[in-house]
Amino acid sequence: MSEMNDAFRDSIGTVTSEGKRNWIFPKHPKGKFYNARTIVTVLYLIVFFTLPWVKVNGEPLFLFNILEQKFILFGQIFWPQDFFIFGFTMLTFLVFIVLFTVVFGRVFCGWVCPQTIFMEMVFRKIEYWIEGDADKQRALSKMPWNQEKIAKRSIKFIVFFSLSFIIANYFLAYLVGMDRVMLYVREGIFLHLSVFIPLVMFAGVFFFVFWWFREQACIIVCPYGRLQGVMLDTNSIVVAYDYVRGEPRSKFKKHRGEEEQVGDCVDCFECVKVCPTGIDIRNGTQLECVNCTACIDACDAIMTKFNRPIGLIKYASESNIAKGEKTKFTIRTKAYTAVLVLLLVILGVLLFSRKDIQTNVMRAQGMLYQEQPNNQISNIYNITMVNKTRKDIPITLKLEDPEIKGTVKVMGKSLVLPKEAMGNGIFIIYIDRDKLKKRNNKIRIGVYSGNEKIDVVKTTFLAPGS
Ligand code: SF4
Ligand code: SF4
C-alpha cells in the first residue's frame, strides 16, 4: 500500500467525532459505470419481479418454502432427501464466495447485492427525483418543517413505504409461491392477519433500512463486508486509487507551474462527494467500500476536464498499481476462475442429473431365504420410494440380470407412488435354485414406470449355498 497517513483509520465517515451518525449526502453519480449499473439494475428488477410469476408444470420456477421444507430450483422440486445436493450447494457457494472475492474483490457488492441495488439504484434515485441532488438534500434536512419539507418528505415516505411493501410481498412470493400470495390478496387481510402482520413488519424493516439505516447495513451488519480483511490480498481486483500516478496530489499545480512535480490527483474531492459510504478511496482499500464505482465515474470526469487519461481510480489490484501495470488476468486469477467454473459445472450436473424417484431397497429384517416347492428360493424385501414429481407414478419392478431368471411379486396392492410423497411396500423375489451358485448373490432391480426405467437398485439375494 502507499505510504499514506493512516490517521483516517481512527474514524469512520458515517460517525461524527461526538459519536453521532454523520448523515451521508452522496452526489448523484454520472458516467459510464453508473449507466452500466442502471442497465444491470433494470435487468435485475425485471428478473426479480418476473420470476415469482413463472411456472413450470403448474409449479413455481423457484420456491424457498423453509416452513414446509419445499424447495424448487429451476422447476425441480428438492426434498430433504436431496440434502447432500443442498449441502454441496452451500459448500460451493462458500468456496465460490471466497475464491470470487480473492480474485474480484467486492464486485458482487457493487453490482449484484440486493442491498446495494435497491439502496443505490432504486431508493436513492427516487430520493434524487424527489429531493434533488446532494446540496439540495443537505439544505432540505437543515430546513425547518415548512410546506416544502413536509411535502417532499411525505411523498418520499409514501413512495418508500409502498415500494418496501411491494418488495416484502415479492419476498413472500419467493417463500410461499405467488398463487398463495394472490389468494391472500383475494381473500383479504382480515382472513390472513397472521400473514399480513409479519408482512407489514417486514415491509417496515425494508423501509427502515432504505429510509434511515442505509450504508450502515454494509458497514456494521453485513458479515461479507467484515470478512474482506481476510479474503482480499494484494492481487485482488478492487476499486482502487492509482496512488503512483495520483500522488503527490495538488489542487494548485496549474497555478504554481509545478505540473511536473505533482501527481494527477487535483484533490477536488469529487470521489469523496459521490461515495455513498462517505470514504476517501485515496486512503486505500477500506471495509466501507462497496465497490459501487461511483468514484471511478467522478474521477474520470475530472481527468477528462483536465485533459488527463482516465482511470486514476479504477478496477485494479494493489500489485497492478504498485508495479504500474495494467489490470490483467494473472495465472492465479485464471486458475481460481477455472475452479469457480468447475464448481458451478459440478453443481449444475448434480442438480440436473438428480433422480425424480429415489428408491431404497432392504432385505426384510431377520429373514434369510425361503425354500419354495418348485425348486425356487425366495427373499423378502422392503422398498421405500420418494416421488419428487408432481404426478402419481405406478411402479413395476423387474430383475435386471438376464442370466438370473427370476420373478418379482409385489405384496398387497400394486405399487403406486403418490405425487410429492413417500411410499413403501414389500416384495418377494423368486429365483430358480440352479441359477444360484453362491450363498450371497448380487442382484440389480429395475424400477419401471410403464416401459420407462427410472431407477436401478443394487441389493443381495441369499441362497442356501453350494
Ligand atoms: S470508495 Fe468508490 S467504490 Fe467504494 S463505496 Fe465509495 S464511491 Fe463506491
Ligand atoms: S476525483 Fe480524482 S482527482 Fe479528484 S480527488 Fe478524487 S482521485 Fe483526486
GROMACS .gro file of C-alpha atoms and ligand atoms in nm:
model
  482
    1MET     CA    1   0.000   0.000   0.000
    2SER     CA    2   0.105   0.353  -0.048
    3GLU     CA    3   0.283   0.521   0.234
    4MET     CA    4  -0.004   0.735   0.344
    5ASN     CA    5  -0.113   0.888   0.662
    6ASP     CA    6  -0.310   0.622   0.848
    7ALA     CA    7  -0.500   0.877   1.058
    8PHE     CA    8  -0.815   0.809   0.856
    9ARG     CA    9  -0.835   0.470   1.028
   10ASP     CA   10  -0.908   0.644   1.359
   11SER     CA   11  -1.259   0.739   1.249
   12ILE     CA   12  -1.530   0.633   1.010
   13GLY     CA   13  -1.703   0.865   0.769
   14THR     CA   14  -2.050   0.791   0.897
   15VAL     CA   15  -1.981   0.878   1.263
   16THR     CA   16  -1.907   1.228   1.392
   17SER     CA   17  -1.637   1.299   1.649
   18GLU     CA   18  -1.918   1.312   1.909
   19GLY     CA   19  -2.017   0.957   1.815
   20LYS     CA   20  -2.334   1.060   1.635
   21ARG     CA   21  -2.449   0.947   1.292
   22ASN     CA   22  -2.292   1.155   1.020
   23TRP     CA   23  -2.557   1.151   0.752
   24ILE     CA   24  -2.410   1.097   0.407
   25PHE     CA   25  -2.547   1.301   0.118
   26PRO     CA   26  -2.373   1.144  -0.180
   27LYS     CA   27  -2.370   1.345  -0.500
   28HIS     CA   28  -2.563   1.193  -0.789
   29PRO     CA   29  -2.309   0.980  -0.980
   30LYS     CA   30  -2.286   1.022  -1.356
   31GLY     CA   31  -2.076   0.830  -1.602
   32LYS     CA   32  -2.034   0.509  -1.794
   33PHE     CA   33  -2.016   0.283  -1.490
   34TYR     CA   34  -2.330   0.436  -1.344
   35ASN     CA   35  -2.508   0.391  -1.678
   36ALA     CA   36  -2.394   0.029  -1.694
   37ARG     CA   37  -2.517  -0.028  -1.339
   38THR     CA   38  -2.851   0.125  -1.433
   39ILE     CA   39  -2.886  -0.128  -1.716
   40VAL     CA   40  -2.787  -0.414  -1.483
   41THR     CA   41  -3.040  -0.287  -1.228
   42VAL     CA   42  -3.323  -0.279  -1.483
   43LEU     CA   43  -3.244  -0.640  -1.584
   44TYR     CA   44  -3.213  -0.739  -1.218
   45LEU     CA   45  -3.551  -0.588  -1.131
   46ILE     CA   46  -3.718  -0.748  -1.432
   47VAL     CA   47  -3.587  -1.087  -1.318
   48PHE     CA   48  -3.674  -1.025  -0.951
   49PHE     CA   49  -4.032  -0.916  -1.020
   50THR     CA   50  -4.098  -1.168  -1.300
   51LEU     CA   51  -3.965  -1.494  -1.158
   52PRO     CA   52  -4.242  -1.549  -0.898
   53TRP     CA   53  -4.498  -1.540  -1.183
   54VAL     CA   54  -4.319  -1.802  -1.392
   55LYS     CA   55  -4.446  -2.158  -1.359
   56VAL     CA   56  -4.331  -2.496  -1.483
   57ASN     CA   57  -4.599  -2.767  -1.494
   58GLY     CA   58  -4.816  -2.563  -1.259
   59GLU     CA   59  -4.542  -2.510  -1.000
   60PRO     CA   60  -4.321  -2.203  -0.946
   61LEU     CA   61  -3.982  -2.190  -1.116
   62PHE     CA   62  -3.826  -2.101  -0.781
   63LEU     CA   63  -3.960  -2.159  -0.432
   64PHE     CA   64  -3.782  -2.145  -0.097
   65ASN     CA   65  -4.053  -2.260   0.140
   66ILE     CA   66  -3.849  -2.311   0.455
   67LEU     CA   67  -4.153  -2.375   0.678
   68GLU     CA   68  -4.286  -2.661   0.464
   69GLN     CA   69  -3.937  -2.773   0.361
   70LYS     CA   70  -4.021  -2.744  -0.005
   71PHE     CA   71  -3.758  -2.605  -0.236
   72ILE     CA   72  -3.791  -2.562  -0.611
   73LEU     CA   73  -3.496  -2.462  -0.824
   74PHE     CA   74  -3.544  -2.415  -1.199
   75GLY     CA   75  -3.875  -2.604  -1.171
   76GLN     CA   76  -3.717  -2.907  -0.995
   77ILE     CA   77  -3.852  -2.995  -0.653
   78PHE     CA   78  -3.590  -3.060  -0.387
   79TRP     CA   79  -3.670  -3.268  -0.082
   80PRO     CA   80  -3.496  -3.317   0.250
   81GLN     CA   81  -3.366  -3.641   0.086
   82ASP     CA   82  -3.172  -3.418  -0.154
   83PHE     CA   83  -2.984  -3.279   0.142
   84PHE     CA   84  -2.646  -3.374   0.000
   85ILE     CA   85  -2.716  -3.154  -0.304
   86PHE     CA   86  -2.822  -2.877  -0.070
   87GLY     CA   87  -2.505  -2.930   0.136
   88PHE     CA   88  -2.290  -2.929  -0.177
   89THR     CA   89  -2.467  -2.615  -0.297
   90MET     CA   90  -2.389  -2.442   0.031
   91LEU     CA   91  -2.027  -2.560   0.017
   92THR     CA   92  -1.994  -2.448  -0.344
   93PHE     CA   93  -2.149  -2.118  -0.251
   94LEU     CA   94  -1.899  -2.066   0.030
   95VAL     CA   95  -1.597  -2.167  -0.178
   96PHE     CA   96  -1.734  -1.958  -0.463
   97ILE     CA   97  -1.765  -1.653  -0.241
   98VAL     CA   98  -1.414  -1.691  -0.101
   99LEU     CA   99  -1.247  -1.753  -0.440
  100PHE     CA  100  -1.455  -1.492  -0.616
  101THR     CA  101  -1.367  -1.235  -0.351
  102VAL     CA  102  -0.998  -1.324  -0.353
  103VAL     CA  103  -0.991  -1.263  -0.729
  104PHE     CA  104  -1.254  -0.999  -0.794
  105GLY     CA  105  -1.288  -0.828  -0.455
  106ARG     CA  106  -1.632  -0.689  -0.384
  107VAL     CA  107  -1.766  -0.681  -0.737
  108PHE     CA  108  -2.070  -0.868  -0.600
  109CYS     CA  109  -2.146  -0.584  -0.355
  110GLY     CA  110  -2.146  -0.316  -0.622
  111TRP     CA  111  -2.330  -0.494  -0.899
  112VAL     CA  112  -2.546  -0.774  -0.761
  113CYS     CA  113  -2.610  -0.737  -0.388
  114PRO     CA  114  -2.983  -0.661  -0.335
  115GLN     CA  115  -2.896  -0.408  -0.062
  116THR     CA  116  -2.678  -0.202  -0.299
  117ILE     CA  117  -2.911  -0.244  -0.596
  118PHE     CA  118  -3.221  -0.136  -0.405
  119MET     CA  119  -3.046   0.131  -0.198
  120GLU     CA  120  -2.825   0.299  -0.457
  121MET     CA  121  -3.008   0.228  -0.779
  122VAL     CA  122  -3.373   0.234  -0.672
  123PHE     CA  123  -3.439   0.422  -0.347
  124ARG     CA  124  -3.152   0.669  -0.391
  125LYS     CA  125  -3.263   0.750  -0.747
  126ILE     CA  126  -3.615   0.814  -0.618
  127GLU     CA  127  -3.466   1.037  -0.349
  128TYR     CA  128  -3.278   1.239  -0.612
  129TRP     CA  129  -3.604   1.281  -0.805
  130ILE     CA  130  -3.797   1.398  -0.500
  131GLU     CA  131  -3.538   1.594  -0.304
  132GLY     CA  132  -3.279   1.683  -0.567
  133ASP     CA  133  -2.901   1.631  -0.563
  134ALA     CA  134  -2.680   1.626  -0.253
  135ASP     CA  135  -2.672   2.004  -0.194
  136LYS     CA  136  -3.050   2.031  -0.209
  137GLN     CA  137  -3.091   1.731   0.020
  138ARG     CA  138  -2.850   1.884   0.269
  139ALA     CA  139  -3.040   2.212   0.256
  140LEU     CA  140  -3.372   2.031   0.296
  141SER     CA  141  -3.250   1.844   0.604
  142LYS     CA  142  -3.146   2.172   0.770
  143MET     CA  143  -3.471   2.343   0.675
  144PRO     CA  144  -3.742   2.391   0.939
  145TRP     CA  145  -4.057   2.184   0.882
  146ASN     CA  146  -4.210   2.420   0.630
  147GLN     CA  147  -4.452   2.337   0.348
  148GLU     CA  148  -4.179   2.229   0.107
  149LYS     CA  149  -4.010   1.997   0.353
  150ILE     CA  150  -4.338   1.842   0.468
  151ALA     CA  151  -4.449   1.787   0.107
  152LYS     CA  152  -4.119   1.632  -0.008
  153ARG     CA  153  -4.075   1.414   0.298
  154SER     CA  154  -4.438   1.297   0.281
  155ILE     CA  155  -4.407   1.198  -0.085
  156LYS     CA  156  -4.079   1.023  -0.009
  157PHE     CA  157  -4.236   0.841   0.288
  158ILE     CA  158  -4.534   0.719   0.082
  159VAL     CA  159  -4.318   0.608  -0.211
  160PHE     CA  160  -4.053   0.442   0.009
  161PHE     CA  161  -4.308   0.255   0.220
  162SER     CA  162  -4.517   0.146  -0.080
  163LEU     CA  163  -4.207   0.014  -0.253
  164SER     CA  164  -4.091  -0.161   0.065
  165PHE     CA  165  -4.434  -0.324   0.095
  166ILE     CA  166  -4.422  -0.442  -0.268
  167ILE     CA  167  -4.072  -0.584  -0.217
  168ALA     CA  168  -4.188  -0.762   0.102
  169ASN     CA  169  -4.477  -0.918  -0.096
  170TYR     CA  170  -4.238  -1.044  -0.361
  171PHE     CA  171  -4.008  -1.193  -0.098
  172LEU     CA  172  -4.317  -1.366   0.043
  173ALA     CA  173  -4.394  -1.494  -0.307
  174TYR     CA  174  -4.047  -1.650  -0.322
  175LEU     CA  175  -4.126  -1.822   0.009
  176VAL     CA  176  -4.481  -1.946  -0.040
  177GLY     CA  177  -4.545  -1.900  -0.412
  178MET     CA  178  -4.729  -1.624  -0.598
  179ASP     CA  179  -5.053  -1.829  -0.610
  180ARG     CA  180  -5.078  -1.821  -0.234
  181VAL     CA  181  -4.993  -1.450  -0.217
  182MET     CA  182  -5.270  -1.378  -0.470
  183LEU     CA  183  -5.508  -1.594  -0.264
  184TYR     CA  184  -5.427  -1.382   0.044
  185VAL     CA  185  -5.494  -1.069  -0.162
  186ARG     CA  186  -5.828  -1.202  -0.291
  187GLU     CA  187  -5.948  -1.326   0.046
  188GLY     CA  188  -5.844  -1.008   0.224
  189ILE     CA  189  -5.617  -0.920   0.512
  190PHE     CA  190  -5.867  -0.996   0.792
  191LEU     CA  191  -5.877  -1.362   0.697
  192HIS     CA  192  -5.497  -1.378   0.690
  193LEU     CA  193  -5.389  -1.149   0.971
  194SER     CA  194  -5.120  -1.398   1.077
  195VAL     CA  195  -4.954  -1.341   0.739
  196PHE     CA  196  -5.039  -0.975   0.696
  197ILE     CA  197  -4.893  -0.856   1.027
  198PRO     CA  198  -4.547  -1.014   0.971
  199LEU     CA  199  -4.562  -0.887   0.612
  200VAL     CA  200  -4.612  -0.529   0.727
  201MET     CA  201  -4.334  -0.579   0.981
  202PHE     CA  202  -4.101  -0.698   0.706
  203ALA     CA  203  -4.204  -0.402   0.491
  204GLY     CA  204  -4.123  -0.186   0.795
  205VAL     CA  205  -3.776  -0.340   0.820
  206PHE     CA  206  -3.709  -0.275   0.449
  207PHE     CA  207  -3.839   0.078   0.490
  208PHE     CA  208  -3.616   0.134   0.795
  209VAL     CA  209  -3.311   0.007   0.604
  210PHE     CA  210  -3.371   0.220   0.295
  211TRP     CA  211  -3.501   0.529   0.472
  212TRP     CA  212  -3.256   0.551   0.760
  213PHE     CA  213  -3.012   0.262   0.812
  214ARG     CA  214  -2.871   0.270   0.457
  215GLU     CA  215  -2.492   0.223   0.428
  216GLN     CA  216  -2.482   0.105   0.791
  217ALA     CA  217  -2.619  -0.230   0.670
  218CYS     CA  218  -2.297  -0.279   0.469
  219ILE     CA  219  -2.061  -0.132   0.725
  220ILE     CA  220  -2.200  -0.273   1.051
  221VAL     CA  221  -2.427  -0.567   0.973
  222CYS     CA  222  -2.308  -0.744   0.659
  223PRO     CA  223  -2.071  -1.030   0.755
  224TYR     CA  224  -1.939  -1.047   0.400
  225GLY     CA  225  -1.813  -0.691   0.422
  226ARG     CA  226  -1.642  -0.758   0.751
  227LEU     CA  227  -1.460  -1.062   0.608
  228GLN     CA  228  -1.291  -0.859   0.337
  229GLY     CA  229  -0.982  -0.813   0.550
  230VAL     CA  230  -0.906  -1.184   0.545
  231MET     CA  231  -1.018  -1.254   0.190
  232LEU     CA  232  -0.855  -0.976  -0.007
  233ASP     CA  233  -0.486  -0.975  -0.089
  234THR     CA  234  -0.259  -0.757  -0.300
  235ASN     CA  235  -0.366  -0.935  -0.619
  236SER     CA  236  -0.742  -0.892  -0.564
  237ILE     CA  237  -0.909  -0.664  -0.816
  238VAL     CA  238  -1.089  -0.385  -0.633
  239VAL     CA  239  -1.194  -0.027  -0.693
  240ALA     CA  240  -0.861   0.141  -0.624
  241TYR     CA  241  -0.690   0.476  -0.647
  242ASP     CA  242  -0.371   0.475  -0.852
  243TYR     CA  243  -0.154   0.649  -0.595
  244VAL     CA  244   0.159   0.601  -0.808
  245ARG     CA  245   0.005   0.821  -1.073
  246GLY     CA  246  -0.201   1.041  -0.845
  247GLU     CA  247   0.046   1.139  -0.572
  248PRO     CA  248   0.157   1.388  -0.462
  249ARG     CA  249  -0.187   1.532  -0.506
  250SER     CA  250  -0.219   1.905  -0.553
  251LYS     CA  251  -0.501   2.148  -0.604
  252PHE     CA  252  -0.281   2.428  -0.716
  253LYS     CA  253  -0.040   2.271  -0.959
  254LYS     CA  254  -0.170   2.470  -1.256
  255HIS     CA  255  -0.122   2.800  -1.074
  256ARG     CA  256   0.219   2.713  -0.937
  257GLY     CA  257   0.351   2.580  -1.266
  258GLU     CA  258   0.466   2.266  -1.084
  259GLU     CA  259   0.290   2.021  -1.306
  260GLU     CA  260   0.597   1.802  -1.338
  261GLN     CA  261   0.646   1.753  -0.965
  262VAL     CA  262   0.291   1.666  -0.871
  263GLY     CA  263   0.066   1.373  -0.946
  264ASP     CA  264  -0.258   1.363  -1.142
  265CYS     CA  265  -0.492   1.394  -0.844
  266VAL     CA  266  -0.614   1.751  -0.829
  267ASP     CA  267  -0.754   1.697  -0.480
  268CYS     CA  268  -1.101   1.801  -0.590
  269PHE     CA  269  -1.276   1.556  -0.352
  270GLU     CA  270  -1.528   1.463  -0.622
  271CYS     CA  271  -1.459   1.094  -0.550
  272VAL     CA  272  -1.545   1.154  -0.183
  273LYS     CA  273  -1.856   1.359  -0.260
  274VAL     CA  274  -2.018   1.077  -0.460
  275CYS     CA  275  -1.926   0.798  -0.219
  276PRO     CA  276  -2.239   0.650  -0.056
  277THR     CA  277  -2.036   0.524   0.239
  278GLY     CA  278  -1.855   0.852   0.293
  279ILE     CA  279  -1.498   0.733   0.247
  280ASP     CA  280  -1.197   0.865   0.063
  281ILE     CA  281  -1.080   0.584  -0.164
  282ARG     CA  282  -0.743   0.756  -0.189
  283ASN     CA  283  -0.671   0.618   0.158
  284GLY     CA  284  -0.663   0.267   0.010
  285THR     CA  285  -0.900  -0.032   0.025
  286GLN     CA  286  -1.138   0.003   0.316
  287LEU     CA  287  -1.407  -0.212   0.475
  288GLU     CA  288  -1.670   0.050   0.393
  289CYS     CA  289  -1.608   0.042   0.017
  290VAL     CA  290  -1.888  -0.150  -0.155
  291ASN     CA  291  -1.718  -0.115  -0.494
  292CYS     CA  292  -2.008   0.083  -0.633
  293THR     CA  293  -1.779   0.252  -0.891
  294ALA     CA  294  -1.930   0.599  -0.830
  295CYS     CA  295  -1.582   0.737  -0.752
  296ILE     CA  296  -1.446   0.595  -1.079
  297ASP     CA  297  -1.704   0.790  -1.276
  298ALA     CA  298  -1.649   1.105  -1.073
  299CYS     CA  299  -1.272   1.093  -1.114
  300ASP     CA  300  -1.290   1.006  -1.484
  301ALA     CA  301  -1.499   1.321  -1.539
  302ILE     CA  302  -1.236   1.529  -1.360
  303MET     CA  303  -0.949   1.370  -1.551
  304THR     CA  304  -1.130   1.438  -1.878
  305LYS     CA  305  -1.179   1.800  -1.773
  306PHE     CA  306  -0.807   1.833  -1.702
  307ASN     CA  307  -0.710   1.657  -2.026
  308ARG     CA  308  -0.554   1.367  -1.845
  309PRO     CA  309  -0.601   0.995  -1.904
  310ILE     CA  310  -0.899   0.849  -1.723
  311GLY     CA  311  -0.855   0.562  -1.476
  312LEU     CA  312  -0.690   0.740  -1.183
  313ILE     CA  313  -0.947   0.544  -0.984
  314LYS     CA  314  -1.015   0.210  -1.149
  315TYR     CA  315  -1.062  -0.162  -1.107
  316ALA     CA  316  -0.709  -0.276  -1.023
  317SER     CA  317  -0.512  -0.475  -0.772
  318GLU     CA  318  -0.258  -0.328  -0.534
  319SER     CA  319   0.015  -0.515  -0.727
  320ASN     CA  320  -0.106  -0.367  -1.058
  321ILE     CA  321  -0.081  -0.019  -0.914
  322ALA     CA  322   0.250  -0.065  -0.732
  323LYS     CA  323   0.417  -0.206  -1.044
  324GLY     CA  324   0.240   0.037  -1.275
  325GLU     CA  325   0.087  -0.249  -1.474
  326LYS     CA  326  -0.247  -0.254  -1.647
  327THR     CA  327  -0.518  -0.466  -1.487
  328LYS     CA  328  -0.478  -0.812  -1.630
  329PHE     CA  329  -0.573  -1.170  -1.559
  330THR     CA  330  -0.279  -1.341  -1.390
  331ILE     CA  331  -0.226  -1.718  -1.395
  332ARG     CA  332  -0.359  -1.728  -1.040
  333THR     CA  333  -0.670  -1.536  -1.140
  334LYS     CA  334  -0.728  -1.770  -1.432
  335ALA     CA  335  -0.676  -2.078  -1.209
  336TYR     CA  336  -0.924  -1.951  -0.949
  337THR     CA  337  -1.173  -1.864  -1.219
  338ALA     CA  338  -1.133  -2.215  -1.363
  339VAL     CA  339  -1.204  -2.365  -1.019
  340LEU     CA  340  -1.512  -2.144  -0.986
  341VAL     CA  341  -1.643  -2.254  -1.325
  342LEU     CA  342  -1.569  -2.619  -1.244
  343LEU     CA  343  -1.760  -2.596  -0.916
  344LEU     CA  344  -2.057  -2.445  -1.092
  345VAL     CA  345  -2.048  -2.714  -1.360
  346ILE     CA  346  -2.039  -2.992  -1.096
  347LEU     CA  347  -2.328  -2.830  -0.914
  348GLY     CA  348  -2.522  -2.795  -1.239
  349VAL     CA  349  -2.464  -3.164  -1.321
  350LEU     CA  350  -2.574  -3.264  -0.970
  351LEU     CA  351  -2.887  -3.051  -0.993
  352PHE     CA  352  -2.996  -3.167  -1.332
  353SER     CA  353  -2.898  -3.534  -1.305
  354ARG     CA  354  -3.086  -3.576  -0.982
  355LYS     CA  355  -3.341  -3.860  -0.995
  356ASP     CA  356  -3.713  -3.787  -0.980
  357ILE     CA  357  -3.771  -4.116  -0.799
  358GLN     CA  358  -3.541  -4.214  -0.517
  359THR     CA  359  -3.554  -4.581  -0.426
  360ASN     CA  360  -3.417  -4.766  -0.128
  361VAL     CA  361  -3.442  -5.148  -0.106
  362MET     CA  362  -3.350  -5.357   0.200
  363ARG     CA  363  -3.394  -5.725   0.267
  364ALA     CA  364  -3.659  -5.784   0.534
  365GLN     CA  365  -3.503  -5.786   0.878
  366GLY     CA  366  -3.437  -6.119   1.047
  367MET     CA  367  -3.512  -6.315   0.726
  368LEU     CA  368  -3.257  -6.521   0.535
  369TYR     CA  369  -3.419  -6.710   0.247
  370GLN     CA  370  -3.723  -6.930   0.196
  371GLU     CA  371  -3.724  -7.262   0.007
  372GLN     CA  372  -4.019  -7.279  -0.231
  373PRO     CA  373  -4.184  -7.604  -0.354
  374ASN     CA  374  -4.096  -7.564  -0.726
  375ASN     CA  375  -3.720  -7.572  -0.660
  376GLN     CA  376  -3.704  -7.196  -0.620
  377ILE     CA  377  -3.554  -6.980  -0.349
  378SER     CA  378  -3.722  -6.659  -0.238
  379ASN     CA  379  -3.610  -6.349  -0.045
  380ILE     CA  380  -3.838  -6.083   0.103
  381TYR     CA  381  -3.757  -5.712   0.063
  382ASN     CA  382  -3.884  -5.378   0.189
  383ILE     CA  383  -3.890  -5.095  -0.059
  384THR     CA  384  -3.908  -4.723   0.023
  385MET     CA  385  -3.951  -4.470  -0.252
  386VAL     CA  386  -3.975  -4.094  -0.276
  387ASN     CA  387  -4.168  -3.942  -0.563
  388LYS     CA  388  -4.029  -3.593  -0.622
  389THR     CA  389  -4.252  -3.526  -0.923
  390ARG     CA  390  -4.596  -3.370  -0.939
  391LYS     CA  391  -4.775  -3.683  -1.067
  392ASP     CA  392  -4.873  -4.021  -0.923
  393ILE     CA  393  -4.645  -4.291  -1.064
  394PRO     CA  394  -4.740  -4.661  -1.092
  395ILE     CA  395  -4.428  -4.867  -1.028
  396THR     CA  396  -4.326  -5.213  -1.153
  397LEU     CA  397  -4.012  -5.397  -1.050
  398LYS     CA  398  -3.805  -5.628  -1.268
  399LEU     CA  399  -3.483  -5.821  -1.221
  400GLU     CA  400  -3.217  -5.664  -1.439
  401ASP     CA  401  -2.972  -5.954  -1.463
  402PRO     CA  402  -3.074  -6.167  -1.764
  403GLU     CA  403  -2.872  -6.474  -1.653
  404ILE     CA  404  -3.071  -6.494  -1.327
  405LYS     CA  405  -3.416  -6.592  -1.434
  406GLY     CA  406  -3.635  -6.475  -1.153
  407THR     CA  407  -3.965  -6.310  -1.085
  408VAL     CA  408  -4.068  -6.023  -0.863
  409LYS     CA  409  -4.400  -6.032  -0.681
  410VAL     CA  410  -4.529  -5.722  -0.502
  411MET     CA  411  -4.727  -5.799  -0.187
  412GLY     CA  412  -5.070  -5.644  -0.146
  413LYS     CA  413  -5.187  -5.373  -0.385
  414SER     CA  414  -4.976  -5.271  -0.683
  415LEU     CA  415  -4.719  -5.003  -0.613
  416VAL     CA  416  -4.842  -4.654  -0.693
  417LEU     CA  417  -4.631  -4.367  -0.571
  418PRO     CA  418  -4.838  -4.061  -0.486
  419LYS     CA  419  -4.704  -3.729  -0.616
  420GLU     CA  420  -4.462  -3.538  -0.397
  421ALA     CA  421  -4.477  -3.809  -0.133
  422MET     CA  422  -4.303  -4.114   0.008
  423GLY     CA  423  -4.432  -4.465  -0.042
  424ASN     CA  424  -4.324  -4.810   0.074
  425GLY     CA  425  -4.408  -5.170   0.015
  426ILE     CA  426  -4.296  -5.531   0.039
  427PHE     CA  427  -4.198  -5.757  -0.248
  428ILE     CA  428  -4.062  -6.107  -0.291
  429ILE     CA  429  -3.808  -6.223  -0.546
  430TYR     CA  430  -3.820  -6.588  -0.665
  431ILE     CA  431  -3.512  -6.734  -0.836
  432ASP     CA  432  -3.452  -7.087  -0.961
  433ARG     CA  433  -3.219  -7.270  -0.723
  434ASP     CA  434  -2.988  -7.388  -1.005
  435LYS     CA  435  -2.914  -7.026  -1.104
  436LEU     CA  436  -2.778  -6.951  -0.761
  437LYS     CA  437  -2.416  -7.063  -0.731
  438LYS     CA  438  -2.325  -6.870  -0.419
  439ARG     CA  439  -2.473  -6.804  -0.081
  440ASN     CA  440  -2.464  -6.426  -0.131
  441ASN     CA  441  -2.570  -6.320  -0.482
  442LYS     CA  442  -2.553  -5.965  -0.608
  443ILE     CA  443  -2.866  -5.865  -0.799
  444ARG     CA  444  -2.998  -5.548  -0.963
  445ILE     CA  445  -3.364  -5.449  -0.956
  446GLY     CA  446  -3.504  -5.219  -1.221
  447VAL     CA  447  -3.772  -4.971  -1.115
  448TYR     CA  448  -4.009  -4.901  -1.406
  449SER     CA  449  -4.291  -4.662  -1.472
  450GLY     CA  450  -4.464  -4.824  -1.770
  451ASN     CA  451  -4.176  -4.902  -2.008
  452GLU     CA  452  -3.955  -4.627  -1.872
  453LYS     CA  453  -3.675  -4.738  -1.644
  454ILE     CA  454  -3.649  -4.472  -1.375
  455ASP     CA  455  -3.403  -4.629  -1.135
  456VAL     CA  456  -3.186  -4.934  -1.076
  457VAL     CA  457  -3.119  -5.059  -0.724
  458LYS     CA  458  -2.844  -5.297  -0.621
  459THR     CA  459  -2.902  -5.547  -0.342
  460THR     CA  460  -2.819  -5.905  -0.245
  461PHE     CA  461  -3.011  -6.231  -0.267
  462LEU     CA  462  -2.938  -6.502  -0.012
  463ALA     CA  463  -2.941  -6.869  -0.109
  464PRO     CA  464  -2.858  -7.193   0.080
  465GLY     CA  465  -2.508  -7.203  -0.075
  466SER     CA  466  -2.333  -7.489  -0.259
  467SF4     S1  467  -1.495   0.431  -0.244
  467SF4    FE1  468  -1.580   0.443  -0.451
  467SF4     S2  469  -1.643   0.235  -0.499
  467SF4    FE2  470  -1.607   0.244  -0.279
  467SF4     S3  471  -1.811   0.283  -0.195
  467SF4    FE3  472  -1.708   0.481  -0.221
  467SF4     S4  473  -1.771   0.550  -0.423
  467SF4    FE4  474  -1.822   0.335  -0.412
  468SF4     S1  475  -1.182   1.264  -0.802
  468SF4    FE1  476  -0.983   1.202  -0.877
  468SF4     S2  477  -0.872   1.394  -0.888
  468SF4    FE2  478  -1.047   1.437  -0.762
  468SF4     S3  479  -0.974   1.399  -0.553
  468SF4    FE3  480  -1.061   1.208  -0.625
  468SF4     S4  481  -0.885   1.097  -0.705
  468SF4    FE4  482  -0.823   1.312  -0.691
   0.00000   0.00000   0.00000
